[in-house]
Amino acid sequence: MAKLEYDGPILEIEDLSISFFTRLREIPAVMDFSVVVQPGEAVGLVGESGCGKSTVALGVMQDLGVNGRVVGGTIKFKGRDLAEMSDEELRDIRGNEIAMIYQEPMASLNPAMKVGRQLMEVPMIHEGVSENDAYKRALEVVTDVKLPDPERILKSYPHQLSGGQQQRIVIAMALMSKPALLILDEPTTALDVTVEAAVVDLVKDLGKKYNTSMLFISHNLGLVLETCDRICVMYSGEAVETGSIEDVFDKMQHPYTQALFRSIPLPGADKNARPLVAIPGNFPLPHERPDGCNFGPRCDYFQEGLCNQGNIPMAVIEGDDRHFSRCIRFKDIDWNAPITASNANEKVAPGKVILRMDNLKKYYEVAANALFGNSGEKRVVKANETLSFEAREAETLAIVGESGCGKSTFAKVLMGLETATDGQILLDGQNIEKTPIENRATKTVADVQMVFQNPFDTLNPSMTIGRQIIRALEIFKYGTSDNDRRNRMLELLDLVKLPREFAERMPRQLSGGQKQRIGIARAFAGGARVVVADEPVSALDVSVQAAVTDLLMEIQRKEKTTLLFISHDLSIVRYLSDRVMVMYLGHVVELGSTDQVFAPPYHPYTEALLSAVPIADTSIDKKHIVLEGDIPSAMNPPSGCPFQTRCHWKDKVENNLCEREVPLVRDLADGHQIKCHLSDEMLAQMEPVIKIAAE
């Protein structure tokens, strides 16, 4: 089908209302929503889960399912109302003129079809091009998305590619027919921070190359800052503030936008001196929305009789570029007033060493015939290679690195889910590395506990919350009677700031943040000495992250627990950790205090990780480093330094030393260790990756 020629806005959404209909009631999901996307413009749509971002995207795709309906307003694409188009016209537009990239790449790929064939289908179906021309275009687009050896990639099946490569293929598929509008729904949530940086770069470059307009849905404000020209902030089905990135980030005019920024760890936030401010209360369910302003019950500036009356329209912010706010009091509020809600906490000095690892190794033997067809041969996967560190009482040690670097393997060995190949783990001076969890003493099991990434998977859906906590107390042999355990369970609910009546609730009646609090309560039920928190807030909304993070900190201060915080989000690591350990391909490449690791000199890998983190602050000036290639396989690691295949400092080291020898660990300063061949003179020349621009 020939593409529509049009020189006006690519997408105009005006006063859009979308509802879902159940047998009981109509549930309004989006109300009075307006946004305009100009040619070549990228608009970011941000807000908490359930605010209606994805519903807007599905409305644009005219894919609301049997229960969803547009009940008001219009969605125009290149000047034409999508609701008035026939099914055939919509089929031609979808994939050809409007393309969508989803959060989970594997959900968009056919596992039984080679990648090349899937890409070639797009122009063959939509434009009727020949197989030969379709192959040429597939090759061109796969080269555009910077995938290595494009011809091999086209012959591969999806499962033979990494997550980052799969997402690039999905992006390539969306761009095959050079669409006018690209909708991206959380396209990088499932990816590593370094892969995310490369994918975001790619989307920006390709948007310019193909002059594609973009609607970028995300909960990550830093990502929106780096990719978009304009932003639309949504809350409970409504747009509450829209404008250019600079206007909304630097001159925000809605209390919800301000509350979002106060709940994310920007440079300068400190867990003791300047804690994050969580948004009070909970997000309203669609049938529980208040009168007047939806954000009213959680707003610091709420005024009875004014904010809870009637319909609140979008108001124009004079002097700015198409800047609007849905706030009746925005002219009365002092937007530059200092934050007063956060209470400074006293810093707890770390105590004695609780946990020590010495040259820990964890290798797995894999039958080579499963992979290469050589029967009888064994291959070794070196998941952890000579890990050494110590952690003190009341200290937070962050462990960072990409997927596949060995973070979770070491956590499994520590928990007793796996046993060590070599080296030792000392808990209060006792060796535990060879003892599987079923053979560990009850006290040892209670002493080392874990908070998992996904709170949904760790709770039994058929058991009440109270019963699940009591079950943990029974396993830890707490108390002498059921009454003792019930009282302790209620105390644990108090500890994680949940009402005691939640003891009778089922997991399905809780939000994601509330479920994670139950996970934390269970971890601390037996008086844990060491808690391993494995990405505990990455599955949660930004506003909930602040509350859960501060809760963990508060419990840690009270209980003097040692916290091992596994994460790839360096913003949160900088905010809450005392020391940081950076891992790459099973090795510890850098270890030091947070200040040491976040300021040069650093390991080249740490430098690249810092550069990859999106920061929601327009005053930040960041050095741009994109890592080439993927992490090598732990089954076939590179010779010499594990990082040498991706390191842009390698050519500064003489005699190919990086390719020949594994670097030794050396001390740069008090407690700051690095595993790198760069000379002291070279390290001294390193510049900071993140600078706060001068006013």
XYZ file of C-alpha atoms in Angstrom:
695
model
C 0.000 0.000 0.000
C 1.303 3.495 -0.815
C 2.078 5.567 2.267
C -0.096 8.573 3.106
C 1.567 11.882 2.215
C 0.943 14.419 4.968
C 2.854 17.421 6.296
C 0.919 18.055 9.542
C 1.302 16.284 12.934
C 1.873 12.527 12.645
C -0.305 11.745 15.671
C -3.020 13.904 17.256
C -4.829 12.515 20.290
C -7.567 14.851 21.475
C -9.732 14.503 24.619
C -9.365 10.696 24.420
C -11.341 8.546 26.862
C -11.024 4.738 26.909
C -13.036 2.393 29.130
C -13.058 -1.344 29.740
C -16.433 -2.990 30.305
C -16.959 -5.856 32.748
C -20.238 -7.532 33.721
C -20.396 -5.333 36.811
C -19.308 -1.916 35.640
C -17.563 0.362 33.180
C -13.932 0.950 34.220
C -12.526 4.231 32.846
C -8.833 3.599 32.029
C -7.989 6.860 30.215
C -9.871 10.173 30.535
C -9.617 13.480 28.656
C -6.137 12.652 27.289
C -4.501 14.831 24.621
C -1.048 14.658 23.031
C 0.445 15.715 19.675
C 3.478 14.106 18.006
C 5.065 16.168 15.218
C 7.128 14.662 12.327
C 10.509 13.417 13.595
C 9.583 14.206 17.228
C 9.974 11.792 20.177
C 7.406 12.129 22.983
C 7.933 10.300 26.295
C 4.899 8.962 28.181
C 5.725 8.411 31.869
C 3.861 7.405 35.023
C 3.300 4.542 37.449
C 1.967 1.095 36.485
C -1.771 1.285 35.878
C -1.797 4.978 34.907
C -2.964 4.186 31.364
C 0.257 4.535 29.313
C -0.054 1.183 27.532
C -3.818 1.659 27.088
C -3.094 4.844 25.102
C -0.643 2.868 22.923
C -3.206 0.091 22.340
C -5.768 2.767 21.498
C -3.448 4.127 18.807
C -2.996 0.584 17.451
C -6.828 0.110 17.633
C -6.167 -3.086 19.580
C -8.212 -2.741 22.782
C -9.626 -6.292 22.746
C -13.284 -7.236 23.186
C -13.785 -5.313 26.455
C -12.011 -2.066 25.588
C -13.703 0.854 23.796
C -12.924 4.443 22.916
C -15.813 6.294 24.611
C -14.772 9.840 23.797
C -12.324 11.963 21.803
C -10.335 11.152 18.684
C -7.029 9.569 17.613
C -5.852 10.971 14.278
C -2.918 9.563 12.327
C -1.652 11.874 9.578
C -4.939 13.774 9.825
C -7.224 10.721 9.494
C -9.407 9.456 12.351
C -8.343 5.848 13.059
C -11.820 4.996 14.407
C -13.337 5.667 10.979
C -10.967 3.329 9.097
C -12.013 -0.118 7.896
C -10.289 -3.275 9.206
C -8.442 -3.557 5.894
C -7.121 0.023 6.084
C -6.010 -0.556 9.690
C -4.204 -3.763 8.681
C -2.300 -1.818 6.027
C -1.327 0.908 8.483
C -0.251 -1.401 11.331
C 3.319 -2.554 10.804
C 3.612 -0.467 7.643
C 2.995 3.080 8.927
C 2.677 2.508 12.697
C 4.967 -0.065 14.338
C 5.143 -1.105 17.998
C 8.024 -2.538 20.032
C 7.039 -4.415 23.196
C 8.804 -4.931 26.510
C 9.555 -8.644 26.091
C 11.311 -9.333 22.761
C 10.663 -13.097 22.746
C 6.892 -12.452 22.814
C 7.239 -10.737 19.408
C 9.379 -13.406 17.711
C 8.307 -16.781 16.325
C 10.611 -19.362 17.997
C 10.176 -21.840 15.115
C 11.187 -19.462 12.324
C 14.639 -18.154 11.412
C 15.217 -14.451 12.085
C 15.806 -13.578 8.407
C 12.496 -15.099 7.325
C 10.604 -13.165 10.029
C 12.155 -9.865 8.902
C 11.559 -10.534 5.191
C 7.842 -11.186 5.819
C 7.218 -7.529 6.739
C 7.949 -5.864 3.334
C 6.738 -8.931 1.413
C 3.281 -8.745 3.074
C 2.924 -4.952 3.354
C 4.609 -3.803 0.153
C 4.579 -6.888 -2.050
C 8.369 -6.750 -2.685
C 10.249 -9.758 -4.045
C 12.021 -12.263 -1.813
C 15.392 -11.079 -3.094
C 14.668 -7.389 -2.340
C 13.238 -8.314 1.071
C 16.462 -10.190 1.939
C 18.578 -7.166 0.914
C 16.474 -4.894 3.085
C 16.658 -7.334 6.042
C 20.453 -7.385 5.699
C 20.561 -3.562 5.599
C 18.359 -3.156 8.686
C 20.234 -5.811 10.709
C 23.455 -3.932 9.856
C 21.735 -0.662 10.927
C 20.905 -2.108 14.355
C 24.624 -2.879 14.792
C 24.403 -6.657 15.090
C 27.660 -8.532 14.474
C 27.888 -10.824 11.414
C 24.431 -9.935 9.973
C 24.338 -12.896 7.567
C 24.826 -15.370 10.434
C 22.159 -13.562 12.502
C 19.623 -13.883 9.636
C 20.218 -17.656 9.583
C 19.771 -17.983 13.386
C 16.691 -18.888 15.393
C 15.595 -16.375 18.116
C 16.739 -18.660 20.996
C 20.312 -18.547 19.629
C 20.518 -14.784 20.335
C 21.004 -12.911 23.619
C 18.226 -10.704 25.067
C 19.867 -7.548 23.717
C 20.241 -9.087 20.262
C 16.594 -10.248 20.273
C 15.443 -6.732 21.134
C 17.549 -5.333 18.260
C 15.876 -7.804 15.879
C 12.443 -6.619 17.091
C 13.558 -3.010 16.466
C 14.835 -4.043 13.012
C 11.475 -5.700 12.297
C 9.611 -2.526 13.312
C 11.840 -0.435 11.012
C 11.661 -2.787 8.010
C 8.873 -0.785 6.384
C 10.229 2.622 7.552
C 7.118 3.530 9.628
C 6.077 7.139 10.243
C 5.320 6.385 13.921
C 7.137 3.992 16.246
C 5.544 3.157 19.617
C 8.005 1.755 22.178
C 6.430 0.211 25.296
C 9.167 -0.124 27.970
C 11.526 -1.546 25.298
C 14.591 -1.813 27.556
C 13.161 -2.917 30.938
C 14.344 -6.521 30.514
C 17.850 -5.513 29.370
C 21.149 -4.807 31.114
C 22.049 -1.185 31.663
C 24.924 -1.339 29.122
C 22.716 -3.036 26.511
C 19.968 -0.514 27.312
C 22.373 2.358 26.595
C 23.315 0.831 23.225
C 19.658 0.156 22.285
C 18.595 3.695 23.270
C 21.433 5.139 21.189
C 20.344 2.986 18.319
C 16.677 4.033 18.518
C 17.693 7.722 18.553
C 20.038 7.345 15.551
C 17.552 5.314 13.519
C 14.735 7.724 14.363
C 16.829 10.507 12.798
C 17.893 8.357 9.815
C 14.341 7.296 8.907
C 12.692 10.536 10.206
C 10.436 8.381 12.399
C 8.254 9.982 15.077
C 8.221 8.144 18.400
C 5.916 7.591 21.345
C 8.250 6.270 24.053
C 6.484 4.670 27.064
C 8.675 4.327 30.151
C 8.726 4.681 33.926
C 12.410 5.682 33.754
C 12.669 9.483 33.729
C 16.402 9.373 32.930
C 15.726 7.308 29.816
C 13.046 9.759 28.663
C 15.467 12.666 29.176
C 18.051 10.953 26.961
C 15.678 9.880 24.160
C 12.798 12.355 23.898
C 12.111 15.958 22.875
C 8.872 16.249 24.849
C 7.281 14.509 27.832
C 3.750 13.727 28.991
C 3.344 12.726 32.660
C 0.300 10.527 33.376
C -1.437 9.796 36.668
C -4.492 7.568 37.120
C -5.699 7.756 33.510
C -5.067 11.463 32.956
C -2.238 13.550 31.545
C -1.213 15.810 34.455
C 1.694 17.688 32.842
C 3.025 17.960 29.296
C 5.789 20.072 27.817
C 9.321 20.094 26.463
C 11.901 18.019 28.368
C 13.670 21.195 29.635
C 10.451 22.874 30.825
C 9.068 19.838 32.668
C 12.407 18.733 34.197
C 13.595 22.205 35.237
C 10.318 24.098 35.779
C 7.833 21.401 36.746
C 4.334 22.708 37.446
C 2.449 19.718 38.866
C 2.802 18.221 42.392
C 2.889 14.639 41.013
C 5.808 15.431 38.679
C 7.636 16.993 41.646
C 6.839 13.959 43.841
C 8.194 11.574 41.162
C 11.509 13.460 41.006
C 11.809 13.478 44.809
C 11.454 9.696 44.911
C 14.340 8.883 42.520
C 18.010 8.933 43.589
C 19.621 11.791 41.646
C 23.307 12.679 42.230
C 23.529 14.358 45.638
C 20.867 12.186 47.330
C 22.271 10.536 50.451
C 20.589 7.810 52.527
C 21.543 9.551 55.771
C 21.721 13.294 55.054
C 19.161 13.566 52.215
C 16.891 10.509 52.093
C 14.462 10.017 49.223
C 10.874 11.132 49.786
C 8.357 8.396 48.979
C 4.925 9.466 47.730
C 2.470 8.871 50.610
C -0.569 6.625 50.156
C -1.414 4.382 47.233
C -2.379 4.788 43.595
C -6.232 4.859 43.341
C -8.006 1.985 41.604
C -10.176 3.138 38.650
C -13.483 2.772 40.572
C -12.024 4.501 43.680
C -10.859 7.739 42.061
C -11.575 10.800 44.261
C -13.628 13.861 43.283
C -11.694 16.673 41.643
C -7.948 16.059 41.330
C -7.020 12.351 41.199
C -3.698 13.088 42.934
C -5.398 15.129 45.708
C -5.296 12.493 48.528
C -1.488 12.108 48.102
C -0.654 15.773 47.420
C 1.318 18.050 49.788
C -0.563 21.093 48.462
C -4.127 19.719 48.670
C -6.752 22.323 49.626
C -10.169 21.138 50.848
C -13.092 22.580 48.881
C -10.860 23.604 45.973
C -8.882 20.572 44.810
C -11.729 18.090 45.380
C -14.402 19.932 43.407
C -15.516 19.310 39.817
C -13.435 18.549 36.750
C -9.909 19.997 36.672
C -8.830 20.977 33.140
C -5.307 21.314 31.698
C -4.027 24.890 32.179
C -1.488 26.657 29.931
C 1.872 27.629 31.492
C 2.520 31.020 29.906
C 5.869 31.658 28.206
C 6.826 27.974 27.767
C 6.713 25.715 24.713
C 3.260 24.024 24.765
C 3.589 23.454 28.542
C 0.338 22.417 30.344
C -0.503 21.382 33.919
C -3.656 19.789 35.389
C -3.332 21.608 38.721
C -5.678 24.262 40.049
C -3.032 25.693 42.430
C 0.111 25.680 40.254
C 0.410 29.505 40.425
C 0.269 29.507 44.279
C 2.988 26.879 44.834
C 6.624 27.826 45.498
C 8.240 25.266 43.169
C 11.761 26.196 44.329
C 11.104 25.647 48.053
C 13.616 23.225 49.635
C 12.479 19.682 50.469
C 11.394 19.498 54.107
C 9.706 16.098 54.308
C 12.827 13.959 54.648
C 14.386 13.319 58.041
C 18.156 12.957 58.231
C 19.289 9.675 59.773
C 22.368 9.050 61.851
C 25.044 7.122 60.012
C 25.620 3.718 61.612
C 29.305 2.837 61.765
C 30.061 -0.645 60.365
C 30.927 -3.167 63.080
C 33.046 -6.332 63.019
C 33.446 -8.527 59.939
C 30.425 -10.889 59.659
C 31.086 -12.441 56.260
C 34.369 -13.184 54.498
C 35.023 -14.811 51.138
C 38.528 -15.994 50.212
C 39.316 -16.992 46.611
C 35.843 -18.445 46.106
C 35.479 -20.411 42.869
C 32.325 -21.918 41.417
C 32.709 -24.007 38.259
C 30.038 -26.044 36.490
C 30.808 -29.042 34.307
C 28.713 -29.192 31.147
C 28.549 -32.136 28.738
C 30.005 -30.758 25.509
C 27.886 -33.114 23.391
C 24.773 -31.177 24.446
C 26.229 -28.176 22.649
C 28.807 -29.302 20.141
C 28.037 -32.965 19.393
C 31.367 -34.331 20.715
C 30.266 -37.166 22.943
C 32.021 -37.739 26.233
C 33.855 -34.394 26.278
C 33.272 -32.051 29.234
C 33.421 -28.255 29.208
C 33.840 -26.115 32.321
C 31.783 -22.968 32.955
C 33.728 -20.668 35.281
C 30.847 -18.760 36.901
C 32.907 -17.323 39.805
C 36.677 -16.935 39.643
C 38.672 -16.189 42.864
C 36.097 -13.969 44.574
C 37.484 -12.308 47.696
C 35.804 -9.687 49.896
C 34.532 -9.077 53.418
C 31.328 -7.472 54.706
C 30.825 -5.901 58.126
C 27.912 -5.635 60.520
C 25.390 -2.868 59.528
C 27.186 -2.326 56.216
C 25.644 -2.273 52.721
C 27.883 -3.818 50.090
C 26.518 -3.422 46.547
C 27.401 -6.014 43.904
C 27.046 -4.677 40.357
C 27.614 -6.032 36.866
C 25.782 -7.192 33.760
C 23.762 -10.417 33.472
C 26.119 -13.371 33.315
C 28.837 -11.767 35.465
C 28.306 -14.267 38.317
C 26.346 -12.142 40.851
C 23.488 -14.602 41.296
C 25.813 -17.653 41.256
C 27.772 -16.318 44.209
C 24.462 -15.543 45.998
C 23.347 -19.181 45.474
C 26.633 -20.484 46.951
C 26.282 -18.147 49.932
C 22.678 -19.305 50.497
C 23.696 -22.991 50.268
C 21.655 -23.625 47.113
C 25.000 -24.513 45.473
C 28.336 -25.556 47.023
C 31.711 -23.955 46.220
C 34.264 -25.567 43.900
C 37.180 -24.024 45.825
C 37.973 -21.278 48.321
C 36.010 -20.511 51.474
C 33.068 -18.534 52.880
C 33.272 -17.666 56.567
C 30.100 -16.600 58.418
C 31.072 -15.414 61.910
C 34.306 -17.385 61.439
C 32.534 -20.660 60.504
C 33.082 -22.286 57.090
C 29.787 -22.705 55.183
C 30.926 -22.987 51.526
C 30.688 -26.804 51.348
C 27.448 -27.217 53.313
C 24.258 -27.357 51.205
C 21.203 -25.651 52.703
C 19.503 -28.929 53.743
C 22.526 -29.789 55.933
C 22.933 -26.329 57.485
C 22.011 -25.642 61.099
C 18.676 -23.806 61.529
C 20.515 -20.767 62.908
C 22.787 -20.586 59.835
C 19.742 -20.742 57.511
C 18.031 -17.976 59.537
C 21.256 -15.904 59.549
C 21.606 -15.780 55.738
C 18.364 -14.797 54.020
C 17.368 -13.442 50.617
C 14.918 -10.877 49.204
C 14.169 -11.767 45.589
C 13.661 -9.625 42.503
C 10.091 -10.624 41.755
C 7.821 -10.527 44.819
C 4.991 -12.299 42.929
C 6.947 -15.535 42.497
C 7.984 -15.895 46.143
C 4.551 -15.974 47.793
C 2.178 -18.948 47.941
C -1.025 -17.726 46.212
C -3.267 -20.027 48.289
C -1.991 -19.045 51.767
C -2.712 -15.888 53.781
C 0.087 -13.395 54.342
C 0.122 -14.024 58.103
C 0.348 -17.804 57.626
C 3.310 -17.399 55.229
C 5.268 -15.348 57.765
C 4.367 -17.781 60.595
C 5.575 -20.664 58.373
C 8.996 -18.964 58.148
C 9.037 -18.536 61.949
C 8.238 -22.252 62.396
C 11.138 -23.214 60.138
C 13.455 -20.934 62.155
C 12.110 -22.573 65.378
C 11.078 -19.182 66.778
C 9.291 -19.079 70.147
C 7.692 -21.886 72.150
C 4.025 -21.555 71.130
C 1.717 -20.573 68.251
C 0.887 -17.443 70.223
C 4.577 -16.402 70.347
C 4.834 -16.821 66.587
C 1.580 -14.956 65.910
C 2.737 -11.989 68.009
C 6.115 -11.971 66.235
C 4.321 -12.079 62.851
C 2.307 -8.981 63.814
C 5.524 -7.246 64.947
C 7.091 -8.059 61.564
C 4.110 -6.453 59.780
C 4.709 -3.355 61.957
C 8.408 -3.493 61.015
C 7.646 -3.365 57.273
C 4.969 -0.676 57.836
C 1.933 -2.728 56.788
C -1.376 -2.709 58.706
C -1.840 -5.742 60.977
C -5.113 -6.648 59.226
C -2.994 -7.602 56.168
C -2.277 -10.872 58.042
C -5.671 -12.163 56.825
C -5.199 -11.073 53.203
C -4.222 -13.244 50.240
C -1.252 -12.280 48.018
C -3.553 -11.347 45.100
C -5.051 -8.568 47.257
C -1.678 -6.818 47.573
C 0.171 -4.445 45.238
C 3.722 -5.198 44.013
C 5.297 -2.940 46.653
C 3.233 -4.528 49.435
C 4.223 -8.032 48.300
C 7.889 -7.017 48.377
C 7.425 -5.787 51.963
C 6.137 -9.279 52.879
C 9.281 -10.730 51.250
C 11.382 -8.414 53.440
C 9.381 -9.368 56.572
C 10.058 -13.073 55.918
C 13.772 -12.448 55.324
C 14.080 -10.685 58.697
C 11.791 -13.148 60.541
C 14.668 -15.198 61.977
C 16.847 -12.213 62.926
C 19.037 -12.500 59.796
C 22.689 -11.399 60.110
C 23.202 -11.206 56.331
C 20.450 -10.382 53.816
C 21.113 -10.798 50.097
C 18.792 -8.422 48.214
C 18.767 -9.535 44.563
C 17.433 -6.603 42.477
C 14.709 -6.109 45.157
C 13.180 -2.949 43.641
C 13.721 -3.350 39.884
C 10.222 -4.834 39.356
C 8.573 -1.955 41.257
C 7.374 1.516 40.260
C 9.699 4.465 40.826
C 7.513 5.900 43.594
C 7.303 2.498 45.353
C 11.067 1.920 44.938
C 11.830 4.853 47.252
C 9.542 3.524 50.004
C 10.880 -0.054 49.799
C 14.534 1.081 49.613
C 14.144 3.346 52.649
C 12.324 0.560 54.506
C 15.275 -1.796 53.893
C 17.673 0.889 55.139
C 15.595 1.580 58.254
C 15.339 -2.125 59.188
C 19.060 -2.515 58.551
C 19.866 0.371 60.917
C 17.556 -1.086 63.591
C 18.723 -4.713 63.273
C 22.385 -3.928 62.353
C 22.086 -6.357 59.427
C 24.740 -6.780 56.754
C 23.089 -6.092 53.392
C 24.466 -7.461 50.112
C 22.595 -5.465 47.487
C 22.748 -6.986 43.977
C 21.769 -4.481 41.310
C 22.509 -3.103 37.855
C 20.945 0.290 38.725
C 23.955 2.383 39.704
C 21.794 5.368 40.746
C 20.250 3.352 43.578
C 23.640 1.759 44.367
C 25.217 5.183 44.769
C 22.390 6.244 47.052
C 22.330 3.339 49.496
C 25.653 1.470 49.483
C 28.679 1.973 51.729
C 30.969 -0.091 49.500
C 30.669 -1.355 45.921
C 32.002 -4.519 44.277
C 32.039 -4.536 40.456
C 31.974 -7.980 38.804
C 32.687 -8.997 35.220
C 32.642 -12.556 33.881
C 33.124 -14.126 37.336
C 35.949 -11.772 38.414
C 35.874 -8.890 40.896
C 37.349 -6.095 38.759
C 36.930 -3.277 41.300
C 36.135 -3.012 45.009
C 36.059 0.060 47.210
C 33.949 2.586 49.097
C 31.091 4.139 47.092
C 32.968 7.447 46.786
C 36.082 5.639 45.506
C 34.221 3.560 42.916
C 32.133 6.494 41.620
C 35.101 8.833 41.118
C 38.124 8.303 38.853
C 40.403 6.435 38.652
C 38.178 3.463 37.910
C 38.338 0.170 36.098
C 37.432 0.685 32.391
C 34.372 -1.525 32.932
C 33.165 0.592 35.886
C 33.665 3.681 33.704
C 31.435 2.154 30.982
C 28.774 1.128 33.529
C 28.614 4.678 34.926
C 28.294 6.116 31.432
C 25.379 3.775 30.660
C 23.165 4.881 33.572
C 20.386 7.263 32.490
C 20.157 10.191 34.952
C 16.990 12.322 35.171
C 18.817 15.623 35.641
C 19.372 18.221 32.909
C 22.350 19.711 34.829
C 24.366 16.486 34.394
C 27.073 16.346 31.782
C 27.914 12.699 31.055
C 30.747 11.124 29.082
C 29.392 8.854 26.359
C 30.840 5.322 26.271
C 28.954 2.515 24.543
C 30.370 -0.974 25.000
C 30.751 -2.898 21.763
C 29.718 -6.554 21.595
C 28.239 -8.838 24.230
C 29.707 -10.415 27.375
C 31.804 -13.440 26.296
C 30.591 -16.892 27.337
C 31.794 -18.140 30.740
C 32.308 -21.493 28.987
C 34.809 -19.962 26.595
C 36.239 -16.858 28.314
C 38.826 -14.717 26.498
C 42.523 -15.096 27.288
C 44.159 -12.563 29.582
C 41.952 -9.888 31.142
C 38.273 -10.959 31.014
C 37.248 -7.453 29.833
C 39.857 -7.048 27.062
C 37.462 -7.923 24.181
C 35.327 -4.811 24.909
C 37.850 -2.425 26.504
C 38.622 0.852 24.713
C 41.723 1.441 26.916
C 43.388 -1.809 25.804
C 45.592 -0.214 23.123
C 47.213 1.970 25.809
C 48.834 -1.127 27.383
C 52.058 -2.342 25.717
C 53.024 -5.827 24.469
C 49.428 -7.111 24.200
C 49.578 -7.709 27.954
C 45.769 -7.472 28.273
C 45.341 -10.394 25.858
C 48.048 -12.541 27.456
C 47.742 -12.257 31.249
C 44.968 -11.962 33.806
C 45.765 -8.776 35.766
C 46.640 -9.054 39.441
C 44.535 -7.287 42.065
C 46.263 -4.127 43.207
C 45.479 -1.460 45.818
C 45.011 2.106 44.551
C 44.160 3.637 47.928
C 42.957 2.558 51.340
C 40.568 -0.354 50.639
C 40.233 0.486 46.911
C 41.224 -2.496 44.750
C 41.310 -2.803 40.977
C 42.118 -5.674 38.602
C 43.617 -3.906 35.569
C 46.884 -3.664 33.574
C 46.657 0.133 33.149
C 49.609 1.933 34.742
C 49.152 4.321 37.664
C 49.978 7.218 35.281
C 47.216 6.140 32.850
C 44.678 5.708 35.657
C 45.545 9.167 36.974
C 44.558 10.650 33.568
C 40.985 9.335 33.793
C 38.297 12.022 33.762
C 34.997 11.830 35.677
C 32.169 10.225 33.667
C 29.434 12.200 35.446
C 29.881 15.939 35.954
C 27.350 18.408 37.297
C 27.372 21.250 34.755
C 28.306 24.684 36.105
C 25.340 26.981 36.694
